[in-house]
Coordinates of N, CA and C in Angstrom, one line a residue:
Chain A
M230 N 89.4 -92.0 153.4 CA 90.0 -90.9 152.3 C 89.4 -89.6 153.2
M231 N 88.5 -89.8 153.7 CA 87.4 -88.8 154.9 C 88.2 -88.5 156.1
E232 N 88.7 -89.7 156.4 CA 89.6 -89.1 157.8 C 90.6 -88.2 157.8
T233 N 91.4 -88.4 156.1 CA 92.2 -87.6 155.9 C 92.3 -86.3 155.4
F234 N 90.8 -85.9 155.2 CA 90.0 -84.8 154.8 C 90.0 -84.0 156.2
K235 N 89.3 -85.4 156.7 CA 88.6 -84.5 158.8 C 90.3 -84.1 159.1
S236 N 91.1 -84.5 159.2 CA 92.9 -84.4 159.9 C 92.9 -82.7 159.3
T237 N 93.3 -82.9 157.9 CA 93.5 -81.8 157.0 C 92.7 -80.8 157.7
L238 N 91.3 -80.7 157.7 CA 90.5 -80.0 158.5 C 91.2 -79.3 159.6
R239 N 91.2 -80.3 160.5 CA 92.0 -79.9 161.9 C 93.1 -78.9 161.6
R240 N 93.7 -79.5 160.6 CA 95.0 -79.0 160.9 C 95.1 -77.4 160.4
R241 N 93.5 -76.8 159.2 CA 93.5 -76.1 158.5 C 93.3 -75.1 159.8
I242 N 92.0 -75.6 160.8 CA 91.7 -75.1 162.2 C 92.8 -74.4 163.2
V243 N 93.8 -75.0 163.4 CA 94.8 -75.1 164.1 C 95.3 -73.6 163.5
L244 N 95.8 -73.7 161.8 CA 96.3 -73.1 161.5 C 96.0 -71.3 161.6
G245 N 95.0 -71.3 161.2 CA 94.0 -70.5 161.1 C 94.0 -69.6 162.7
A246 N 93.6 -70.0 163.4 CA 93.3 -69.9 165.2 C 94.5 -69.5 165.4
I247 N 95.6 -69.8 165.2 CA 97.6 -69.4 165.2 C 96.8 -67.7 164.9
Y248 N 96.5 -68.4 163.2 CA 96.7 -66.2 162.8 C 96.1 -65.5 163.3
C249 N 94.7 -65.9 163.8 CA 93.7 -65.1 164.4 C 94.4 -64.5 165.9
S250 N 94.8 -65.9 166.8 CA 95.2 -65.0 167.5 C 96.5 -63.9 167.3
C251 N 97.1 -64.4 166.4 CA 98.4 -63.7 166.3 C 97.9 -61.4 166.0
A252 N 96.9 -62.1 164.9 CA 96.1 -61.2 164.6 C 95.4 -59.7 165.9
C253 N 94.7 -60.7 166.5 CA 94.3 -60.4 167.7 C 95.2 -59.2 168.5
L254 N 96.2 -60.0 168.7 CA 97.2 -59.4 170.1 C 97.8 -58.2 169.0
L255 N 97.7 -58.5 167.9 CA 98.3 -56.9 167.1 C 97.5 -55.6 167.0
L256 N 96.0 -56.2 167.1 CA 94.8 -55.1 167.4 C 95.2 -55.0 169.0
A257 N 95.4 -55.2 169.5 CA 94.8 -54.8 170.4 C 96.2 -54.6 171.3
L258 N 97.5 -54.4 170.7 CA 98.8 -53.2 170.9 C 98.2 -52.3 170.2
C259 N 97.9 -52.2 168.7 CA 97.7 -51.3 168.1 C 96.4 -50.2 168.5
V260 N 95.3 -50.6 169.0 CA 94.2 -49.8 169.9 C 94.6 -49.4 171.3
N261 N 95.9 -49.9 171.6 CA 95.9 -49.5 173.2 C 96.6 -48.5 173.2
P262 N 96.3 -47.3 173.7 CA 97.0 -46.1 173.7 C 97.9 -45.8 174.2
T263 N 98.5 -46.5 175.0 CA 99.8 -46.5 176.1 C 100.6 -46.9 175.2
V264 N 100.7 -47.9 174.0 CA 102.1 -48.1 172.6 C 101.8 -47.1 171.5
M265 N 101.0 -46.6 171.9 CA 101.4 -45.4 170.6 C 102.2 -44.7 171.5
R266 N 103.1 -44.2 169.8 CA 104.2 -43.8 170.4 C 104.8 -41.9 170.2
S267 N 103.7 -41.6 169.2 CA 103.9 -40.0 169.3 C 101.8 -39.2 168.4
T268 N 102.2 -38.5 168.9 CA 101.2 -37.2 168.8 C 100.9 -37.8 167.1
E269 N 101.7 -37.9 166.5 CA 102.0 -38.0 164.9 C 101.0 -39.2 164.5
L270 N 101.4 -40.1 165.5 CA 100.7 -41.4 165.2 C 99.4 -41.4 165.6
R271 N 99.1 -41.0 166.7 CA 97.6 -40.6 167.0 C 96.4 -39.8 166.2
N272 N 97.8 -39.2 165.5 CA 96.8 -37.9 164.7 C 96.3 -39.0 163.2
G273 N 97.1 -39.6 163.1 CA 97.2 -40.9 161.7 C 96.1 -41.8 161.8
G274 N 94.8 -41.7 163.0 CA 93.9 -42.4 163.0 C 94.1 -43.8 163.8
G275 N 95.2 -43.8 164.5 CA 95.6 -45.2 164.8 C 96.7 -45.7 164.1
A276 N 97.1 -45.2 163.2 CA 98.2 -46.2 162.3 C 99.3 -46.4 163.2
T277 N 99.0 -47.8 163.9 CA 100.3 -47.9 165.0 C 100.8 -49.0 164.8
I278 N 100.8 -49.8 164.0 CA 101.5 -51.4 164.0 C 103.0 -50.7 164.6
V279 N 103.2 -51.1 165.4 CA 104.4 -50.1 166.8 C 106.2 -50.0 165.9
Y280 N 106.2 -51.3 165.6 CA 107.7 -50.4 165.1 C 107.4 -50.5 163.4
F281 N 106.7 -50.7 162.4 CA 106.5 -50.3 161.3 C 106.2 -49.2 161.1
A282 N 105.5 -48.6 162.0 CA 105.0 -46.8 162.1 C 106.1 -46.1 161.9
G283 N 107.2 -46.5 162.4 CA 108.2 -45.8 163.2 C 108.9 -45.8 161.3
L284 N 109.3 -46.7 160.6 CA 110.1 -46.7 159.2 C 109.0 -46.4 158.5
A285 N 108.0 -46.4 158.8 CA 106.5 -46.1 157.2 C 106.8 -45.3 157.0
A286 N 107.1 -45.0 155.2 CA 106.8 -43.9 154.4 C 105.8 -42.7 154.5
N287 N 104.5 -43.7 154.9 CA 103.2 -42.3 155.1 C 103.0 -43.3 156.4
Q288 N 102.0 -42.4 156.9 CA 101.4 -43.0 158.4 C 100.2 -43.6 157.7
H289 N 99.6 -43.5 156.5 CA 99.0 -44.4 156.8 C 99.0 -45.6 156.3
I290 N 100.1 -45.8 155.9 CA 100.4 -47.6 155.9 C 100.2 -48.2 156.6
P291 N 100.6 -48.2 157.7 CA 100.1 -49.1 159.1 C 98.8 -48.9 159.1
S292 N 98.0 -48.7 158.9 CA 97.0 -48.5 158.8 C 95.9 -49.0 158.5
F293 N 96.4 -49.5 156.7 CA 95.9 -49.7 155.7 C 96.6 -51.3 155.9
I294 N 97.8 -51.9 156.2 CA 98.4 -53.1 156.8 C 97.4 -53.7 157.4
L295 N 97.0 -53.0 158.8 CA 96.2 -53.3 159.9 C 94.9 -53.6 159.7
G296 N 94.8 -52.7 158.8 CA 93.0 -53.4 157.9 C 93.4 -54.5 157.0
E297 N 94.3 -54.8 156.5 CA 94.5 -55.5 155.5 C 94.1 -57.1 156.2
I298 N 95.1 -57.0 158.1 CA 95.3 -57.9 158.3 C 94.2 -58.4 159.3
T299 N 92.5 -57.3 159.8 CA 92.0 -57.3 160.2 C 90.9 -58.2 159.0
G300 N 90.9 -57.8 157.9 CA 90.2 -58.2 156.5 C 90.3 -60.0 156.1
V301 N 91.8 -59.9 156.4 CA 92.2 -61.3 156.7 C 91.8 -62.3 157.3
G302 N 91.8 -62.1 158.7 CA 91.5 -62.3 160.0 C 89.9 -62.3 160.0
L303 N 89.0 -61.8 159.2 CA 87.9 -62.4 159.4 C 87.2 -63.7 159.0
V304 N 88.2 -63.1 157.4 CA 87.9 -64.3 156.4 C 87.8 -65.8 156.7
M305 N 89.5 -65.9 157.6 CA 89.8 -66.6 158.6 C 89.1 -67.6 159.3
L306 N 88.4 -66.6 159.8 CA 87.5 -67.1 161.2 C 86.2 -67.4 160.9
A307 N 85.0 -67.1 159.7 CA 84.3 -67.2 158.8 C 84.7 -69.0 158.3
Y308 N 86.2 -69.3 157.7 CA 86.8 -70.5 157.6 C 86.4 -71.3 158.8
I309 N 87.6 -71.0 159.5 CA 87.6 -71.7 160.6 C 86.2 -72.3 161.2
L310 N 85.0 -71.7 161.3 CA 83.8 -72.1 161.8 C 83.0 -73.1 160.6
R311 N 83.5 -72.8 159.0 CA 82.9 -73.4 158.4 C 83.4 -75.1 159.1
C312 N 85.0 -75.1 159.3 CA 85.4 -76.4 158.8 C 84.8 -77.2 160.6
W313 N 85.1 -76.0 161.3 CA 84.2 -76.4 162.6 C 83.0 -77.3 162.3
L314 N 82.3 -76.8 162.0 CA 80.6 -76.9 161.2 C 80.4 -78.4 160.8
A315 N 81.9 -78.4 159.7 CA 82.0 -79.4 158.5 C 82.4 -80.8 160.1
L316 N 83.6 -80.7 161.0 CA 83.8 -82.1 161.4 C 82.8 -82.2 162.5
R317 N 81.7 -81.7 162.6 CA 80.4 -81.8 163.7 C 79.7 -82.5 162.5
D318 N 79.5 -82.2 161.3 CA 78.2 -83.2 161.0 C 78.5 -83.4 159.8
E319 N 78.4 -84.6 159.5 CA 78.6 -85.3 158.0 C 78.1 -84.5 157.2
T320 N 77.2 -84.5 157.0 CA 76.2 -84.1 155.4 C 77.8 -82.8 155.2
R321 N 77.6 -81.6 156.0 CA 78.2 -80.9 155.8 C 79.6 -81.0 155.2
L322 N 80.5 -82.2 155.8 CA 81.4 -82.5 155.5 C 81.9 -83.1 154.5
K323 N 80.4 -83.7 154.2 CA 80.6 -84.4 152.6 C 80.7 -83.3 151.4
K324 N 79.5 -82.2 151.9 CA 79.3 -80.9 151.0 C 80.7 -80.3 150.7
L325 N 81.2 -79.9 152.1 CA 82.3 -79.4 152.1 C 84.0 -80.1 151.3
Y326 N 83.7 -81.0 151.1 CA 85.2 -82.2 150.6 C 84.5 -82.1 149.4
I327 N 83.2 -82.6 148.5 CA 82.9 -82.2 147.2 C 83.3 -81.4 146.8
A328 N 82.9 -79.9 147.5 CA 83.4 -78.4 146.7 C 84.5 -78.4 146.9
Q329 N 86.0 -78.4 147.6 CA 87.4 -78.7 147.3 C 87.7 -79.7 147.0
K330 N 86.9 -80.4 146.5 CA 87.7 -81.6 145.7 C 87.0 -81.9 144.3
D331 N 86.0 -81.0 143.8 CA 85.2 -81.5 142.8 C 86.3 -81.1 141.1
E332 N 86.5 -81.7 140.4 CA 87.5 -81.4 139.5 C 87.4 -80.7 138.9
R333 N 86.1 -80.4 138.2 CA 85.6 -79.1 137.5 C 85.9 -77.7 138.2
T334 N 85.7 -78.0 139.5 CA 86.3 -76.6 139.8 C 87.6 -76.4 140.1
A335 N 88.3 -77.6 140.2 CA 89.8 -77.4 140.0 C 90.1 -76.9 138.8
L336 N 89.7 -77.2 137.7 CA 89.8 -77.1 136.4 C 90.1 -75.6 136.4
I337 N 88.6 -75.3 136.9 CA 88.4 -73.7 136.7 C 89.4 -72.7 137.8
L338 N 89.9 -73.1 138.9 CA 91.0 -72.2 139.6 C 91.8 -72.6 138.4
D339 N 92.4 -74.1 138.5 CA 93.8 -73.8 137.5 C 94.0 -73.0 136.1
K340 N 93.0 -72.6 135.8 CA 92.6 -72.0 134.3 C 92.6 -70.4 134.7
A341 N 91.9 -70.2 135.8 CA 91.6 -69.2 135.7 C 92.9 -68.1 136.3
G342 N 93.9 -68.9 137.0 CA 95.0 -68.4 137.6 C 96.0 -68.4 137.5
G343 N 96.2 -69.3 135.5 CA 97.3 -69.3 135.0 C 97.3 -67.9 134.1
T344 N 96.2 -67.9 133.5 CA 95.3 -66.7 132.8 C 95.7 -65.5 133.8
A345 N 95.0 -65.5 135.1 CA 94.9 -63.9 136.1 C 96.5 -63.9 135.9
L346 N 97.8 -64.6 135.9 CA 98.9 -64.5 136.3 C 99.9 -63.7 135.0
S347 N 99.0 -64.5 133.7 CA 99.9 -63.6 132.7 C 99.2 -62.0 132.3
V348 N 98.3 -62.1 132.8 CA 97.5 -61.0 132.8 C 97.6 -59.8 133.5
V349 N 98.2 -60.4 134.9 CA 98.7 -59.2 135.8 C 100.5 -59.0 135.3
I350 N 101.3 -60.1 134.8 CA 102.6 -59.6 134.2 C 102.4 -58.7 133.1
F351 N 101.3 -58.6 131.9 CA 101.3 -57.6 131.2 C 100.7 -56.6 132.0
G352 N 100.0 -56.3 132.6 CA 99.1 -55.6 133.1 C 100.4 -54.5 134.2
L353 N 101.6 -55.4 135.0 CA 102.6 -54.4 135.7 C 103.4 -54.3 134.3
A354 N 103.6 -55.1 133.1 CA 104.5 -53.9 132.5 C 104.3 -52.8 131.4
L355 N 102.6 -52.9 131.5 CA 102.6 -51.7 131.5 C 102.0 -50.8 132.4
G356 N 101.8 -51.2 133.8 CA 102.1 -49.9 134.2 C 103.2 -49.3 134.4
A357 N 104.5 -49.8 134.9 CA 105.7 -49.6 135.1 C 106.2 -48.8 134.0
A358 N 105.7 -49.0 132.6 CA 106.1 -48.1 131.5 C 105.4 -46.9 131.8
A359 N 104.2 -46.9 132.3 CA 103.7 -45.8 132.1 C 104.1 -45.0 133.4
A360 N 104.5 -46.0 134.8 CA 104.8 -45.4 135.6 C 106.1 -45.1 135.6
G361 N 107.1 -45.2 135.1 CA 107.8 -44.5 134.1 C 108.3 -43.2 133.9
L362 N 107.1 -42.4 133.6 CA 107.1 -41.2 133.1 C 107.1 -40.2 134.4
F363 N 106.6 -40.7 134.9 CA 105.9 -39.8 136.3 C 107.1 -39.8 137.8
S364 N 107.1 -41.2 137.7 CA 108.1 -41.6 139.3 C 109.4 -42.7 139.2
E365 N 110.8 -42.8 139.6 CA 111.3 -43.9 139.1 C 111.2 -44.5 140.2
I366 N 110.1 -44.0 140.9 CA 110.2 -45.6 142.8 C 109.7 -46.5 141.9
A367 N 108.1 -46.0 141.6 CA 107.0 -46.3 141.3 C 107.5 -47.3 139.8
F368 N 108.1 -46.7 138.9 CA 109.0 -47.3 137.6 C 109.6 -49.0 138.2
F369 N 110.7 -48.4 139.4 CA 111.5 -50.1 139.7 C 110.5 -50.8 140.1
A370 N 109.7 -50.4 141.1 CA 108.8 -51.0 142.1 C 107.6 -52.1 141.3
L371 N 107.4 -51.6 140.0 CA 106.2 -52.2 139.6 C 107.4 -53.5 138.8
N372 N 108.3 -52.8 138.0 CA 109.1 -53.8 137.1 C 109.5 -55.0 138.1
A373 N 110.2 -54.4 140.0 CA 110.4 -55.5 140.3 C 109.5 -56.4 140.6
A374 N 107.9 -56.2 140.9 CA 106.5 -57.0 141.1 C 106.8 -57.9 139.7
M375 N 106.7 -57.2 138.6 CA 106.7 -58.0 137.6 C 107.9 -59.1 136.9
L376 N 109.2 -58.4 137.8 CA 109.9 -59.9 137.6 C 109.5 -61.2 138.9
F377 N 109.1 -60.4 140.1 CA 108.8 -61.7 140.4 C 108.0 -62.4 140.2
A378 N 106.8 -61.7 139.5 CA 105.8 -62.6 139.1 C 106.3 -63.5 137.8
L379 N 107.2 -63.2 137.0 CA 108.0 -64.1 135.9 C 108.3 -65.2 136.7
L380 N 109.1 -65.1 137.5 CA 109.9 -65.7 137.9 C 108.9 -67.1 138.9
V381 N 107.8 -66.6 139.3 CA 107.5 -67.2 140.4 C 106.7 -68.3 139.1
K382 N 106.3 -68.2 138.0 CA 104.8 -68.4 136.8 C 106.2 -69.5 136.4
A383 N 107.5 -68.7 136.0 CA 108.9 -69.4 135.5 C 108.9 -71.0 136.4
G384 N 109.3 -70.6 137.6 CA 109.1 -71.4 138.6 C 108.6 -73.0 138.8
F385 N 107.2 -72.3 138.3 CA 106.0 -73.1 138.8 C 105.8 -74.0 137.4
K386 N 106.4 -73.4 136.0 CA 106.3 -74.2 134.8 C 107.4 -75.1 134.7
L387 N 108.7 -74.6 135.8 CA 109.9 -76.1 135.7 C 109.0 -76.9 136.7
F388 N 109.0 -76.9 137.7 CA 108.1 -77.4 138.7 C 107.4 -78.6 138.6
Y389 N 106.7 -78.2 137.5 CA 105.5 -79.2 137.0 C 105.7 -79.7 135.9
G390 N 106.8 -79.2 135.1 CA 107.0 -79.8 134.1 C 108.2 -81.0 134.4
K391 N 108.3 -81.4 135.7 CA 109.2 -82.2 136.5 C 108.8 -83.2 136.8
T392 N 107.3 -83.0 137.5 CA 106.5 -83.4 138.9 C 105.4 -84.1 137.9
L393 N 105.4 -83.6 136.9 CA 104.0 -84.5 136.2 C 104.3 -85.0 135.1
Chain B
M237 N 81.8 -83.2 124.0 CA 81.8 -84.9 123.8 C 79.9 -84.9 124.3
K238 N 79.1 -85.9 123.7 CA 77.7 -86.3 123.8 C 77.7 -87.4 125.3
T239 N 77.2 -87.2 126.7 CA 76.6 -88.4 126.7 C 75.4 -88.7 127.2
R240 N 75.2 -90.1 127.7 CA 73.9 -90.7 127.8 C 73.6 -90.1 129.7
I241 N 74.1 -89.9 130.1 CA 74.0 -89.2 131.4 C 72.5 -88.2 131.6
P242 N 71.6 -87.6 130.9 CA 70.8 -87.2 130.9 C 69.5 -88.3 131.2
E243 N 69.8 -89.3 130.3 CA 68.8 -90.7 129.7 C 69.1 -91.0 131.2
L244 N 70.1 -91.9 131.2 CA 70.0 -92.6 132.5 C 69.6 -91.9 133.5
R245 N 70.2 -90.8 133.7 CA 69.3 -90.1 135.2 C 68.0 -90.8 134.9
K246 N 67.3 -90.0 134.1 CA 65.7 -90.2 134.6 C 65.3 -91.5 134.2
Q247 N 66.0 -92.2 133.2 CA 65.8 -94.0 133.8 C 65.6 -94.4 135.1
Q248 N 66.4 -94.1 135.9 CA 66.9 -94.1 137.6 C 66.0 -93.2 138.5
K249 N 65.1 -92.0 137.9 CA 64.5 -90.7 138.2 C 65.2 -90.5 139.5
L250 N 66.8 -89.8 139.0 CA 67.7 -89.2 139.9 C 68.0 -88.0 139.0
S251 N 68.4 -86.7 140.0 CA 68.1 -85.5 140.3 C 69.1 -85.3 139.9
Q252 N 70.4 -84.0 138.8 CA 71.7 -84.4 138.9 C 72.1 -83.9 140.5
E253 N 71.4 -83.1 141.8 CA 72.0 -83.3 142.6 C 72.2 -84.8 143.4
E254 N 71.3 -85.6 143.1 CA 71.4 -87.0 143.7 C 73.0 -87.9 143.1
L255 N 73.0 -88.0 141.4 CA 74.1 -88.5 140.8 C 75.4 -87.8 141.9
A256 N 75.6 -86.3 141.3 CA 76.6 -85.2 142.0 C 76.9 -86.0 143.2
L257 N 76.2 -85.8 144.5 CA 76.5 -86.4 145.4 C 77.0 -88.5 145.5
A258 N 76.7 -88.7 144.5 CA 76.9 -90.4 144.2 C 77.5 -90.1 143.8
V259 N 79.0 -89.5 143.0 CA 80.1 -89.7 142.4 C 80.8 -88.7 143.6
S260 N 80.3 -88.1 143.9 CA 81.8 -86.6 145.0 C 81.8 -85.8 143.4
V261 N 81.1 -85.0 143.0 CA 81.6 -83.7 142.3 C 79.5 -83.0 142.9
T262 N 80.3 -81.5 142.5 CA 79.2 -80.6 142.6 C 78.1 -80.7 141.4
R263 N 76.9 -80.7 141.8 CA 75.6 -80.4 140.4 C 76.0 -79.5 139.9
Q264 N 76.9 -79.0 139.6 CA 77.5 -77.5 138.1 C 78.1 -78.7 137.5
T265 N 79.0 -79.5 138.0 CA 79.9 -80.2 137.3 C 78.8 -81.4 136.3
I266 N 77.7 -82.2 137.1 CA 76.8 -83.1 136.2 C 76.5 -82.2 135.3
S267 N 76.1 -81.0 135.2 CA 74.8 -80.1 134.5 C 76.2 -79.9 133.1
S268 N 77.5 -79.6 133.1 CA 78.3 -79.3 132.9 C 78.0 -80.2 131.2
L269 N 78.5 -81.5 132.1 CA 79.2 -82.5 131.6 C 77.3 -83.1 130.2
E270 N 76.1 -82.3 131.0 CA 74.9 -83.3 130.4 C 75.6 -82.0 129.0
S271 N 75.7 -81.0 129.5 CA 75.3 -79.9 128.1 C 77.0 -80.3 127.5
G272 N 77.6 -81.1 127.7 CA 78.8 -80.9 126.8 C 80.1 -79.8 126.9
K273 N 79.4 -79.0 128.0 CA 80.8 -77.9 128.3 C 82.0 -78.6 128.5
Y274 N 82.0 -79.6 129.6 CA 82.8 -80.0 130.1 C 83.3 -81.9 129.8
I275 N 84.2 -82.2 129.6 CA 84.9 -83.4 129.3 C 85.6 -84.3 130.8
A276 N 84.8 -85.5 131.6 CA 85.1 -85.9 132.6 C 86.3 -86.4 132.2
S277 N 87.0 -86.3 133.6 CA 88.1 -86.8 133.7 C 88.1 -88.7 133.8
L278 N 89.4 -88.7 133.4 CA 89.1 -90.9 133.1 C 88.2 -91.0 134.7
G279 N 88.6 -90.6 135.4 CA 88.3 -91.0 137.1 C 86.7 -91.0 137.7
L280 N 86.6 -89.7 137.1 CA 85.2 -89.5 137.0 C 84.2 -90.4 136.3
A281 N 84.8 -90.7 134.9 CA 83.6 -91.4 133.8 C 83.8 -92.5 134.3
F282 N 84.7 -93.0 135.0 CA 84.6 -94.3 135.9 C 83.5 -94.5 136.7
K283 N 83.9 -93.7 137.3 CA 82.6 -93.5 138.6 C 80.8 -93.9 138.4
I284 N 81.0 -92.4 137.4 CA 79.3 -92.6 136.8 C 79.6 -93.6 135.8
A285 N 79.8 -94.1 135.7 CA 79.1 -95.6 135.0 C 79.3 -96.4 134.6
R286 N 80.4 -96.8 136.3 CA 80.0 -98.0 137.2 C 78.5 -97.4 138.2
Y287 N 78.7 -96.3 138.5 CA 77.6 -96.2 139.1 C 75.9 -96.8 138.7
F288 N 75.8 -96.5 137.4 CA 75.2 -97.0 136.8 C 75.0 -98.5 136.0
G289 N 76.2 -98.7 136.2 CA 76.4 -100.1 136.2 C 77.3 -100.9 134.5
L290 N 77.6 -99.5 133.4 CA 77.6 -99.9 132.2 C 79.2 -99.6 131.9
H291 N 79.8 -99.8 130.8 CA 80.8 -99.3 130.4 C 81.3 -98.0 130.1
I292 N 82.2 -97.4 130.1 CA 82.3 -95.8 130.1 C 81.6 -95.5 128.8
E293 N 82.1 -96.6 127.4 CA 82.1 -95.9 125.7 C 80.1 -96.1 125.9
E294 N 79.3 -96.7 126.8 CA 78.1 -96.3 126.8 C 77.1 -95.8 127.1
V295 N 78.0 -94.5 128.5 CA 77.9 -93.6 128.9 C 78.5 -92.1 128.1
F296 N 79.5 -92.5 127.8 CA 80.1 -91.3 127.0 C 80.3 -91.8 125.5
D297 N 79.8 -90.8 124.0 CA 80.1 -91.2 123.3 C 81.6 -90.6 122.8
F298 N 82.7 -91.4 122.3 CA 83.5 -91.2 121.9 C 84.3 -90.9 120.4
S299 N 82.8 -90.8 119.4 CA 83.1 -90.4 118.5 C 83.4 -89.2 118.2
E300 N 83.3 -88.2 118.4 CA 83.9 -86.7 118.0 C 85.2 -87.1 118.2
L301 N 85.5 -87.7 119.2 CA 87.1 -88.0 119.6 C 88.1 -89.0 118.5
E302 N 87.1 -89.7 118.1 CA 88.2 -90.2 117.2 C 88.0 -89.8 115.6
D303 N 87.1 -89.5 115.3 CA 86.7 -88.5 114.0 C 87.7 -87.7 114.1
A304 N 88.2 -86.9 115.3 CA 89.1 -86.0 115.2 C 90.6 -86.7 115.2
N305 N 90.6 -88.0 115.4 CA 91.9 -88.5 115.6 C 91.9 -88.6 114.1
H306 N 91.1 -90.0 113.4 CA 91.1 -89.6 112.0 C 91.1 -88.7 110.5
D307 N 90.8 -87.6 111.1 CA 91.3 -86.7 110.9 C 92.9 -85.5 111.1
G308 N 93.3 -86.4 111.9 CA 95.1 -86.0 112.1 C 95.0 -84.6 112.9
N309 N 93.5 -84.5 113.7 CA 93.6 -82.7 114.4 C 93.7 -83.6 116.3
L310 N 94.1 -84.8 116.3 CA 94.2 -85.2 117.7 C 96.0 -85.6 117.8

């Protein structure tokens, strides 16, 4: 059981490292002034995801995405460190195993996830109705997001209905 | 659901943390079981009972479930 968990942790470390490497590469490209394509981009505070920047409707959007990628990368780095330390120390490994496999925690996550998705769908429906008064694009975007969330929920319901 | 876990723990001078570690759950799970906020899965109930060397029904009180069953609520 612990051996399976250890190999799961190793796999997670590899996947995390791949993500972090890609994020670092992207960051390196973005902060390098030679790859900035125009004065407009430089004025955008380094809004330079090279390809996307040309397509984005607003110059701040690439910066925002870059921030998200960096944030996820930092969280991933912390998780990699946690897994790596656990692999070197049996006590930490047992604690991590318990934290991840605890049945009450799993139940809390399941309940929170199910409820959260319903609240999100309801919020998106309300948001779409409100946005419809101001912006056609926002109305369709929020409706599309709501439909996607509904489809995901229905899909999982069907899947678990068949498999459990 | 009522349990005899606190009583059995005290008899064996075990902390919640020690019992939790022995049955591979978090201390919070043991605490919730003891306060009756959470009902253990069959697997966990079996592990806890086996740890104390007892049968499941000697550790967990199923009378509430039986009453509910008789009342047609289950």
